[in-house]
CSV table of C-alpha atoms in Angstrom, one decimal:
chain,number,residue,atom,x,y,z
A,4,ASN,CA,3.1,-4.7,-4.5
A,5,ALA,CA,0.5,-4.5,-1.7
A,6,GLY,CA,0.1,-8.2,-1.1
A,7,VAL,CA,-3.4,-8.7,0.4
A,8,THR,CA,-5.6,-5.6,0.9
A,9,GLN,CA,-8.8,-5.5,2.8
A,10,THR,CA,-11.4,-2.7,3.0
A,11,PRO,CA,-12.7,-1.3,5.1
A,12,LYS,CA,-10.5,-1.5,8.2
A,13,PHE,CA,-13.3,-0.6,10.6
A,14,GLN,CA,-17.1,-0.8,10.3
A,15,VAL,CA,-20.0,-0.4,12.6
A,16,LEU,CA,-23.4,-1.8,11.5
A,17,LYS,CA,-26.8,-1.9,13.0
A,18,THR,CA,-28.5,-5.2,13.4
A,19,GLY,CA,-30.2,-6.2,10.1
A,20,GLN,CA,-28.0,-4.0,7.8
A,21,SER,CA,-26.0,-5.5,5.0
A,22,MET,CA,-22.4,-4.9,3.9
A,23,THR,CA,-19.7,-6.4,1.8
A,24,LEU,CA,-16.1,-6.8,2.9
A,25,GLN,CA,-13.6,-6.5,0.1
A,26,CYS,CA,-10.4,-8.3,-0.4
A,27,ALA,CA,-7.9,-8.1,-3.3
A,28,GLN,CA,-4.5,-9.7,-3.8
A,29,ASP,CA,-1.8,-8.9,-6.3
A,30,MET,CA,0.2,-12.0,-5.7
A,31,ASN,CA,-1.5,-14.2,-8.4
A,32,HIS,CA,-2.7,-16.6,-5.7
A,33,ASN,CA,-5.2,-19.3,-6.8
A,34,SER,CA,-6.6,-19.9,-3.3
A,35,MET,CA,-8.3,-17.2,-1.2
A,36,TYR,CA,-9.9,-17.5,2.3
A,37,TRP,CA,-12.0,-15.6,4.7
A,38,TYR,CA,-11.5,-16.1,8.4
A,39,ARG,CA,-13.0,-14.6,11.5
A,40,GLN,CA,-11.1,-14.1,14.7
A,41,ASP,CA,-12.8,-14.1,18.1
A,42,PRO,CA,-11.1,-13.8,21.5
A,43,GLY,CA,-9.9,-17.2,22.7
A,44,MET,CA,-11.0,-19.0,19.6
A,45,GLY,CA,-8.2,-18.5,17.1
A,46,LEU,CA,-9.1,-18.1,13.4
A,47,ARG,CA,-12.1,-19.9,12.0
A,48,LEU,CA,-12.6,-20.5,8.3
A,49,ILE,CA,-15.8,-19.0,6.9
A,50,TYR,CA,-15.5,-19.6,3.2
A,51,TYR,CA,-12.7,-20.4,0.8
A,52,SER,CA,-12.1,-20.3,-2.9
A,53,ALA,CA,-9.7,-22.8,-4.4
A,54,SER,CA,-9.6,-21.1,-7.7
A,55,GLU,CA,-11.4,-18.4,-9.7
A,56,GLY,CA,-15.1,-19.3,-10.1
A,57,THR,CA,-15.3,-21.7,-7.2
A,58,THR,CA,-16.3,-21.2,-3.6
A,59,ASP,CA,-16.9,-23.6,-0.7
A,60,LYS,CA,-18.0,-23.4,2.9
A,61,GLY,CA,-15.6,-23.5,5.8
A,62,GLU,CA,-16.3,-24.2,9.4
A,63,VAL,CA,-18.7,-21.2,10.1
A,64,PRO,CA,-20.4,-20.2,6.9
A,65,ASN,CA,-23.9,-19.4,8.3
A,66,GLY,CA,-24.9,-15.7,7.8
A,67,TYR,CA,-22.3,-15.1,5.1
A,68,ASN,CA,-22.0,-15.3,1.3
A,69,VAL,CA,-18.9,-14.9,-0.8
A,70,SER,CA,-18.1,-14.1,-4.4
A,71,ARG,CA,-14.8,-14.8,-6.3
A,72,LEU,CA,-15.2,-12.0,-8.9
A,73,ASN,CA,-11.9,-12.8,-10.6
A,74,LYS,CA,-8.6,-14.2,-9.6
A,75,ARG,CA,-7.7,-11.0,-7.6
A,76,GLU,CA,-10.8,-10.4,-5.7
A,77,PHE,CA,-12.8,-12.4,-3.1
A,78,SER,CA,-15.6,-10.5,-1.2
A,79,LEU,CA,-17.5,-11.5,1.9
A,80,ARG,CA,-21.1,-10.4,2.2
A,81,LEU,CA,-23.3,-10.1,5.3
A,82,GLU,CA,-26.9,-9.9,4.1
A,83,SER,CA,-28.5,-9.2,7.5
A,84,ALA,CA,-25.9,-8.5,10.2
A,85,ALA,CA,-26.3,-9.9,13.7
A,86,PRO,CA,-24.4,-9.0,16.9
A,87,SER,CA,-22.9,-12.5,16.8
A,88,GLN,CA,-21.0,-11.4,13.7
A,89,THR,CA,-19.1,-8.8,15.6
A,90,SER,CA,-15.5,-10.0,15.0
A,91,VAL,CA,-12.3,-9.3,13.2
A,92,TYR,CA,-12.3,-10.6,9.7
A,93,PHE,CA,-9.2,-11.7,7.8
A,94,CYS,CA,-8.7,-12.4,4.2
A,95,ALA,CA,-5.8,-14.6,3.1
A,96,GLY,CA,-4.3,-15.7,-0.2
A,97,GLN,CA,-2.2,-18.7,-0.9
A,98,GLY,CA,-0.4,-19.8,-4.0
A,99,THR,CA,1.8,-22.8,-4.6
A,100,SER,CA,4.2,-21.9,-1.9
A,101,THR,CA,3.6,-23.0,1.7
A,102,GLU,CA,2.8,-19.6,3.0
A,103,ALA,CA,-0.6,-18.0,3.3
A,104,PHE,CA,-0.5,-14.2,3.2
A,105,PHE,CA,-3.0,-12.3,5.4
A,106,GLY,CA,-4.6,-8.9,5.0
A,107,GLN,CA,-4.5,-6.5,7.9
A,108,GLY,CA,-8.1,-7.3,9.0
A,109,THR,CA,-11.5,-5.6,9.2
A,110,ARG,CA,-12.8,-4.9,12.7
A,111,LEU,CA,-16.6,-5.2,12.5
A,112,THR,CA,-19.0,-4.2,15.3
A,113,VAL,CA,-22.7,-5.0,15.0
A,114,VAL,CA,-24.9,-3.1,17.4
B,8,GLY,CA,-11.9,-33.9,12.7
B,9,GLU,CA,-9.1,-31.4,12.6
B,10,ASP,CA,-8.3,-29.6,15.8
B,11,VAL,CA,-5.3,-27.6,17.1
B,12,GLU,CA,-4.9,-26.7,20.7
B,13,GLN,CA,-2.6,-24.3,22.5
B,14,SER,CA,-2.3,-22.9,26.0
B,15,LEU,CA,-3.7,-19.3,26.1
B,16,PHE,CA,-1.1,-17.4,28.0
B,17,LEU,CA,2.7,-17.4,28.7
B,18,SER,CA,4.7,-14.9,30.7
B,19,VAL,CA,8.5,-14.8,30.7
B,20,ARG,CA,11.2,-12.4,31.8
B,21,GLU,CA,13.3,-10.6,29.1
B,22,GLY,CA,16.3,-12.6,28.2
B,23,ASP,CA,14.8,-15.9,29.2
B,24,SER,CA,13.7,-18.6,26.7
B,25,SER,CA,10.0,-19.0,25.8
B,26,VAL,CA,8.5,-22.3,24.8
B,27,ILE,CA,5.0,-22.3,23.3
B,28,ASN,CA,3.4,-25.7,22.8
B,29,CYS,CA,0.7,-26.9,20.4
B,30,THR,CA,-1.0,-30.2,19.8
B,31,TYR,CA,-2.8,-31.1,16.6
B,32,THR,CA,-5.0,-34.0,15.5
B,33,ASP,CA,-4.7,-34.4,11.7
B,34,SER,CA,-2.0,-36.9,11.1
B,35,SER,CA,-2.0,-36.2,7.4
B,36,SER,CA,-0.9,-32.6,7.9
B,37,THR,CA,2.1,-32.0,5.6
B,38,TYR,CA,3.1,-28.6,7.0
B,39,LEU,CA,2.8,-27.0,10.4
B,40,TYR,CA,3.2,-23.3,11.0
B,41,TRP,CA,3.8,-20.7,13.6
B,42,TYR,CA,2.3,-17.2,13.0
B,43,LYS,CA,2.8,-14.1,15.0
B,44,GLN,CA,0.1,-11.4,15.5
B,45,GLU,CA,1.0,-8.1,17.0
B,46,PRO,CA,-1.8,-5.8,18.4
B,47,GLY,CA,-4.1,-4.5,15.7
B,48,ALA,CA,-2.2,-6.3,12.9
B,49,GLY,CA,-2.7,-9.2,10.7
B,50,LEU,CA,-0.8,-12.5,10.9
B,51,GLN,CA,2.8,-12.8,10.0
B,52,LEU,CA,4.4,-16.2,9.2
B,53,LEU,CA,7.3,-16.8,11.6
B,54,THR,CA,8.4,-20.2,10.5
B,55,TYR,CA,7.1,-23.6,9.3
B,56,ILE,CA,8.2,-27.2,9.4
B,57,PHE,CA,7.5,-30.0,7.0
B,58,SER,CA,6.1,-33.1,8.6
B,59,ASN,CA,9.1,-35.3,7.7
B,60,MET,CA,11.4,-33.1,9.8
B,61,ASP,CA,11.7,-33.1,13.6
B,62,MET,CA,13.5,-29.9,14.1
B,63,LYS,CA,14.1,-26.6,12.4
B,64,GLN,CA,16.2,-23.7,13.6
B,65,ASP,CA,16.0,-20.1,12.3
B,66,GLN,CA,18.0,-17.6,14.3
B,67,ARG,CA,16.4,-17.3,17.7
B,68,LEU,CA,13.5,-19.6,16.8
B,69,THR,CA,13.6,-23.4,17.2
B,70,VAL,CA,10.7,-25.6,16.1
B,71,LEU,CA,10.4,-29.1,17.4
B,72,LEU,CA,7.9,-31.6,15.9
B,73,ASN,CA,7.0,-34.9,17.6
B,74,LYS,CA,4.9,-36.5,14.9
B,75,LYS,CA,4.1,-39.6,17.0
B,76,ASP,CA,2.5,-37.5,19.7
B,77,LYS,CA,1.3,-34.8,17.3
B,78,HIS,CA,3.1,-32.1,19.3
B,79,LEU,CA,4.7,-29.0,18.0
B,80,SER,CA,6.7,-26.4,20.0
B,81,LEU,CA,8.2,-23.0,19.3
B,82,ARG,CA,11.2,-22.0,21.4
B,83,ILE,CA,12.3,-18.3,21.3
B,84,ALA,CA,15.8,-17.8,22.7
B,85,ASP,CA,16.7,-14.6,24.5
B,86,THR,CA,13.1,-13.3,24.5
B,87,GLN,CA,12.8,-9.6,23.9
B,88,THR,CA,9.9,-7.2,24.8
B,89,GLY,CA,9.3,-6.9,21.0
B,90,ASP,CA,8.4,-10.6,21.0
B,91,SER,CA,5.3,-9.9,23.1
B,92,ALA,CA,2.4,-10.9,20.8
B,93,ILE,CA,-0.1,-13.7,20.1
B,94,TYR,CA,1.4,-16.8,18.6
B,95,PHE,CA,-0.7,-19.1,16.5
B,96,CYS,CA,0.0,-22.7,15.7
B,97,ALA,CA,-1.6,-23.9,12.4
B,98,GLU,CA,-1.7,-27.1,10.5
B,99,ARG,CA,-2.3,-27.4,6.8
B,100,SER,CA,-5.1,-29.7,5.9
B,101,SER,CA,-5.9,-30.6,2.3
B,102,MET,CA,-9.4,-30.0,0.9
B,103,ASP,CA,-10.4,-30.8,-2.7
B,104,SER,CA,-7.8,-29.1,-4.9
B,105,SER,CA,-6.7,-26.6,-2.3
B,106,TYR,CA,-5.6,-26.4,1.4
B,107,LYS,CA,-6.9,-24.7,4.5
B,108,LEU,CA,-5.1,-23.7,7.6
B,109,ILE,CA,-6.5,-24.9,10.8
B,110,PHE,CA,-5.5,-22.5,13.6
B,111,GLY,CA,-5.2,-22.9,17.3
B,112,SER,CA,-6.7,-20.4,19.7
B,113,GLY,CA,-3.4,-18.5,20.0
B,114,THR,CA,-0.9,-18.1,22.9
B,115,ARG,CA,-0.5,-14.6,24.3
B,116,LEU,CA,3.2,-14.1,25.1
B,117,LEU,CA,4.0,-11.4,27.6
B,118,VAL,CA,7.6,-10.5,28.1
B,119,ARG,CA,8.4,-8.7,31.4
B,120,PRO,CA,11.3,-6.3,31.5
């Protein structure tokens, strides 16, 4: 039982490159989320998925796309990376309980 | 709109109590949370409080909620060096058929020996 697993843990991209951050959960959560964490700004919601097959924008969706492939997996795609997207990205899952479970994070640097 | 605010930094001596404060704006929030983040790690839920409560105690942790002032605090008794971390306050805000957590900017707690 791994909880919420994110890959990769670290990534360096050149400006303009694309990549997909993967997230999988084995907790049967309906809701999944992608956040970014920047110094002094807490966690900001990029996109969320209330259930399989649905996705919606959060506070800072520009420059990102997501895909809820199935109940377990929720991926975040950067089509053309920019230095402003240098951040730590967290995926989270939440079921009917009050607690949201977070992955360990992906540290992304765009040069 | 929703907003959660915290002070950025707190320094205490080992053995003292720590109090981390938070204010929020969404009066319809049903749950308020405290998460802990250690260096290089994800967020770990410490405790939460339901909005119809005004206090919750869990071992060394005491959460106080003043719903009228939309003020939440986390008190850590007998603070240890292992408590050094960033502490995030969060409120749960409903959206469509799901919820989202709105986070504060985090308070970095430094415990001095």
